Amino acid sequence: MLISAAQTPDDLAAMVRRRAAGLPLEHVLGWAEFCGLRIAVDPGVFVPRRRTEFLARQAATLAHEAAVPASHRAVVVDLCCGSGAVGAVLAAALDGAELHAVDLDPAAVRCARRNLAAVGGQVYKGDLYEPLPAALRGRVVILVANAPYVPTGAIALQPPEARLHEPRVALDGGADGLDVLRRVIAGAPRWLAPDGGLLVETSERQAAQADEAVTRAGLIPRVASSDELSATVVIGTRPSGTR
Ligand SMILES: C[S@@+](CC[C@H](N)C(=O)[O-])C[C@H]1O[C@@H](n2cnc3c(N)ncnc32)[C@H](O)[C@@H]1O
């Protein structure tokens, strides 16, 4: 990949030096492949993981099943969007979707704006739901979040590419890894449309607790997993007829 990306032998030598020094391959290349899309990944921005393709595909499937009137554009929100990879896949899969994405980290917001400009995605900087326009309340058909979920004590066990080259705010989910996810789940019902779905990625070990949080929030819970990608997604659907 480095050979095909380099313009000159000097360029290639510089790229090899950066990779050998420990930079993630995607940061050296400046992009990652995600669900067949080329996503720009700037230095210091979380590299979209292969396992998260499962989250994106589950969200696309759920969106296709949602009964959105032909005259309406499906509203999709990607919280903790990082590079915007998940939102980009959803926008590509759902013709004409109205995409909103949020991240706390200015570098991620800049990168996501670049990746989502072509599909007209709006990217906001701020904490979870706080920067979203109030007009989206009760209208979100798909709310997807790959929030940080590594327990603080497990960060030291992450590969150096993550520990040293991705920001801590992209990884650290607090003592049990669920601090941010619990806030995402608790806030979801006010934003979801009736029958709308929340989808969050967790580890296999965290799924039961996330599932309980989804139930406490008044959503109908379900867990989906992929052995092939070692991926777990907890899904909560807002029952129709609730306010
Ligand atoms: C695990 S990364 C996932 C990025 C992207 N969704 C993906 O799958 O490639 C988590 C992202 O959440 C962002 N983040 C962490 N806490 C946040 C918060 N309270 N509000 C908004 N974004 C947050 C981080 O800056 C980081 O970009």
Coordinates of C-alpha atoms and ligand atoms in Angstrom, one line a residue:
M1 CA 0.0 0.0 0.0
L2 CA 2.8 2.4 0.8
I3 CA 4.5 1.6 -2.6
S4 CA 1.3 2.4 -4.5
A5 CA 0.7 5.6 -2.4
A6 CA 4.2 7.0 -2.7
Q7 CA 4.9 9.5 -5.6
T8 CA 8.7 9.1 -5.5
P9 CA 11.3 6.8 -3.9
D10 CA 12.0 9.6 -1.4
D11 CA 8.4 9.8 -0.6
L12 CA 8.3 6.0 -0.1
A13 CA 11.3 6.1 2.2
A14 CA 9.7 8.8 4.3
M15 CA 6.5 6.8 4.6
V16 CA 8.3 3.7 5.6
R17 CA 10.2 5.6 8.3
R18 CA 7.0 6.9 9.7
R19 CA 5.3 3.5 9.7
A20 CA 8.5 1.9 11.2
A21 CA 8.4 4.6 14.0
G22 CA 5.0 3.3 14.9
L23 CA 2.4 5.5 13.2
P24 CA -0.7 3.6 12.2
L25 CA -0.6 2.7 8.5
E26 CA -3.8 4.7 7.9
H27 CA -2.2 7.9 9.3
V28 CA 0.8 7.4 7.0
L29 CA -1.4 6.9 4.0
G30 CA -3.9 9.5 5.1
W31 CA -6.9 7.3 4.5
A32 CA -8.6 4.0 5.6
E33 CA -10.8 1.7 3.7
F34 CA -14.2 1.3 5.4
C35 CA -17.1 -0.7 3.9
G36 CA -15.5 -0.1 0.5
L37 CA -15.3 3.7 0.9
R38 CA -12.0 5.6 1.1
I39 CA -12.2 7.7 4.3
A40 CA -9.7 10.4 5.0
V41 CA -8.0 10.0 8.4
D42 CA -6.0 12.9 9.6
P43 CA -3.2 12.6 12.1
G44 CA -4.5 12.2 15.7
V45 CA -8.0 11.1 14.5
F46 CA -9.3 7.7 15.4
V47 CA -8.7 5.1 12.7
P48 CA -12.0 3.4 11.7
R49 CA -11.8 -0.3 12.7
R50 CA -12.8 -3.2 10.5
R51 CA -15.2 -4.4 13.3
T52 CA -17.1 -1.2 13.1
E53 CA -18.2 -2.1 9.6
F54 CA -20.7 -4.4 11.4
L55 CA -22.2 -1.4 13.2
A56 CA -22.5 0.5 10.0
R57 CA -24.1 -2.4 8.1
Q58 CA -26.5 -3.1 10.9
A59 CA -27.5 0.5 11.0
A60 CA -28.0 0.6 7.2
T61 CA -30.2 -2.6 7.4
L62 CA -32.3 -1.1 10.1
A63 CA -32.7 2.2 8.2
H64 CA -33.9 0.3 5.1
E65 CA -36.5 -1.4 7.2
A66 CA -37.7 1.8 8.8
A67 CA -41.0 3.1 7.3
V68 CA -39.9 6.6 6.2
P69 CA -42.6 8.2 4.0
A70 CA -41.4 8.7 0.4
S71 CA -41.8 12.4 0.8
H72 CA -39.4 12.6 3.8
R73 CA -35.6 12.3 4.1
A74 CA -34.5 9.8 6.7
V75 CA -32.7 11.7 9.6
V76 CA -29.5 9.9 10.6
V77 CA -27.2 11.0 13.5
D78 CA -23.6 9.7 14.0
L79 CA -22.6 10.6 17.5
C80 CA -18.9 10.4 18.4
C81 CA -18.3 10.4 14.7
G82 CA -14.4 10.6 14.6
S83 CA -13.5 10.7 10.9
G84 CA -17.2 10.4 10.0
A85 CA -16.7 6.9 8.6
V86 CA -20.0 5.4 9.9
G87 CA -22.0 8.4 8.8
A88 CA -20.4 8.3 5.3
V89 CA -21.5 4.6 4.9
L90 CA -25.0 5.4 6.0
A91 CA -25.3 8.4 3.6
A92 CA -24.0 6.2 0.8
A93 CA -26.5 3.4 1.6
L94 CA -29.5 5.6 2.1
D95 CA -30.3 7.7 -0.8
G96 CA -31.0 11.3 0.2
A97 CA -30.6 10.8 4.0
E98 CA -30.2 13.9 6.1
L99 CA -27.0 13.3 8.1
H100 CA -25.9 15.0 11.3
A101 CA -22.6 14.1 13.0
V102 CA -21.0 15.2 16.3
D103 CA -17.6 15.0 17.9
L104 CA -15.9 16.6 20.8
D105 CA -12.4 16.7 19.3
P106 CA -11.7 19.6 16.8
A107 CA -9.4 17.4 14.7
A108 CA -12.1 14.8 14.3
V109 CA -14.7 17.5 13.4
R110 CA -12.4 18.9 10.7
C111 CA -11.8 15.5 9.3
A112 CA -15.4 14.5 9.4
R113 CA -16.4 17.7 7.6
R114 CA -14.1 16.8 4.8
N115 CA -15.4 13.2 4.5
L116 CA -19.1 14.2 4.7
A117 CA -19.1 17.4 2.6
A118 CA -19.9 15.4 -0.6
V119 CA -23.1 14.0 1.0
G120 CA -24.1 17.3 2.6
G121 CA -23.5 16.0 6.2
Q122 CA -23.6 18.6 9.0
V123 CA -20.8 18.1 11.5
Y124 CA -21.0 19.8 14.9
K125 CA -18.4 20.2 17.7
G126 CA -19.5 19.4 21.2
D127 CA -20.6 16.9 23.8
L128 CA -22.9 14.2 22.5
Y129 CA -26.4 15.6 21.9
E130 CA -25.6 19.1 23.1
P131 CA -24.8 20.8 19.7
L132 CA -27.6 19.1 17.7
P133 CA -30.4 21.3 16.4
A134 CA -33.4 21.0 18.7
A135 CA -35.6 20.6 15.6
L136 CA -34.2 17.0 15.3
R137 CA -35.9 15.9 18.6
G138 CA -38.2 13.0 17.9
R139 CA -37.2 12.8 14.2
V140 CA -34.1 10.6 14.2
V141 CA -34.6 7.4 12.4
I142 CA -31.1 6.0 13.0
L143 CA -28.9 7.1 15.8
V144 CA -25.5 5.4 15.7
A145 CA -22.6 5.8 18.1
N146 CA -19.2 4.2 18.2
A147 CA -18.3 6.0 21.4
P148 CA -15.1 5.3 23.4
Y149 CA -15.6 2.1 25.3
V150 CA -12.2 0.9 26.5
P151 CA -12.1 0.6 30.3
T152 CA -9.5 3.1 31.7
G153 CA -7.5 0.3 33.2
A154 CA -7.3 -1.5 29.8
I155 CA -5.9 1.4 27.8
A156 CA -2.3 0.3 28.7
L157 CA -3.1 -3.0 27.0
Q158 CA -4.0 -1.4 23.7
P159 CA -1.6 -1.7 20.7
P160 CA 0.9 1.2 20.5
E161 CA -0.8 2.6 17.4
A162 CA -3.9 3.3 19.5
R163 CA -2.2 4.2 22.8
L164 CA 0.3 6.6 21.3
H165 CA -1.3 7.9 18.1
E166 CA -5.0 8.1 18.9
P167 CA -6.4 10.6 21.4
R168 CA -7.3 9.3 24.8
V169 CA -10.8 10.9 24.4
A170 CA -11.4 8.4 21.5
L171 CA -10.6 5.4 23.7
D172 CA -11.3 6.0 27.4
G173 CA -14.8 4.9 28.4
G174 CA -14.2 5.3 32.2
A175 CA -13.9 2.6 34.9
D176 CA -16.1 -0.1 33.1
G177 CA -15.8 1.5 29.7
L178 CA -19.5 2.4 29.6
D179 CA -19.5 6.0 30.9
V180 CA -20.0 7.7 27.5
L181 CA -22.3 4.9 26.2
R182 CA -24.6 5.2 29.2
R183 CA -25.1 8.9 28.5
V184 CA -25.7 8.1 24.8
I185 CA -28.3 5.5 25.7
A186 CA -30.0 7.7 28.3
G187 CA -30.3 10.6 25.9
A188 CA -31.6 8.6 22.9
P189 CA -35.3 8.5 23.5
R190 CA -35.8 12.3 23.2
W191 CA -34.2 12.3 19.8
L192 CA -35.5 9.0 18.2
A193 CA -38.6 9.0 16.0
P194 CA -41.2 6.4 16.9
D195 CA -39.7 3.0 15.6
G196 CA -36.4 4.8 15.3
G197 CA -33.3 2.8 16.3
L198 CA -30.2 3.5 18.4
L199 CA -27.2 1.3 17.6
V200 CA -24.0 1.3 19.7
E201 CA -20.8 -0.8 19.5
T202 CA -19.6 -2.4 22.7
S203 CA -17.3 -5.3 23.6
E204 CA -19.0 -8.7 24.1
R205 CA -18.4 -8.4 27.8
Q206 CA -20.2 -5.0 28.1
A207 CA -23.2 -6.1 26.0
A208 CA -25.4 -7.2 28.9
Q209 CA -24.9 -4.0 30.8
A210 CA -25.5 -1.9 27.7
D211 CA -28.6 -3.9 27.0
E212 CA -29.9 -3.2 30.5
A213 CA -29.3 0.5 30.0
V214 CA -31.3 0.4 26.8
T215 CA -34.2 -1.3 28.6
R216 CA -34.0 1.3 31.4
A217 CA -34.2 4.1 28.8
G218 CA -37.6 2.6 27.6
L219 CA -36.2 1.2 24.3
I220 CA -36.7 -2.3 23.1
P221 CA -33.3 -4.0 23.3
R222 CA -31.5 -6.4 21.0
V223 CA -27.9 -7.6 20.7
A224 CA -26.3 -8.4 17.3
S225 CA -22.9 -9.9 16.9
S226 CA -20.4 -11.0 14.3
D227 CA -17.9 -13.7 15.1
E228 CA -16.0 -13.0 11.9
L229 CA -15.4 -9.3 12.9
S230 CA -15.4 -9.8 16.7
A231 CA -18.1 -7.2 16.8
T232 CA -21.0 -6.6 19.1
V233 CA -23.7 -4.1 18.6
V234 CA -26.5 -3.2 21.1
I235 CA -29.7 -2.0 19.4
G236 CA -32.6 -0.1 21.1
T237 CA -35.8 0.6 19.2
R238 CA -38.2 3.3 20.4
P239 CA -41.6 1.8 20.6
S240 CA -44.1 3.4 18.3
G241 CA -46.8 5.4 20.2
T242 CA -44.4 6.6 22.9
R243 CA -43.8 10.3 23.5
Ligands
LIG1 C1 -13.9 5.2 19.3 S1 -13.8 6.7 18.4 C2 -15.0 6.3 17.1 C3 -14.9 7.2 15.9 C4 -15.8 6.8 14.7 N1 -17.2 6.7 15.2 C5 -15.4 5.5 14.2 O1 -16.0 4.5 14.4 O2 -14.3 5.5 13.5 C6 -14.8 7.7 19.5 C7 -14.9 9.2 19.1 O3 -15.8 9.8 20.1 C8 -15.3 11.1 20.3 N2 -15.9 11.5 21.7 C9 -15.5 11.1 22.9 N3 -16.3 11.6 23.9 C10 -17.2 12.3 23.2 C11 -18.3 13.1 23.7 N4 -18.6 13.3 25.0 N5 -19.1 13.8 22.7 C12 -18.7 13.7 21.4 N6 -17.7 13.0 20.9 C13 -17.0 12.3 21.8 C14 -13.8 11.0 20.2 O4 -13.3 12.3 20.0 C15 -13.7 10.0 19.1 O5 -13.6 10.7 17.8

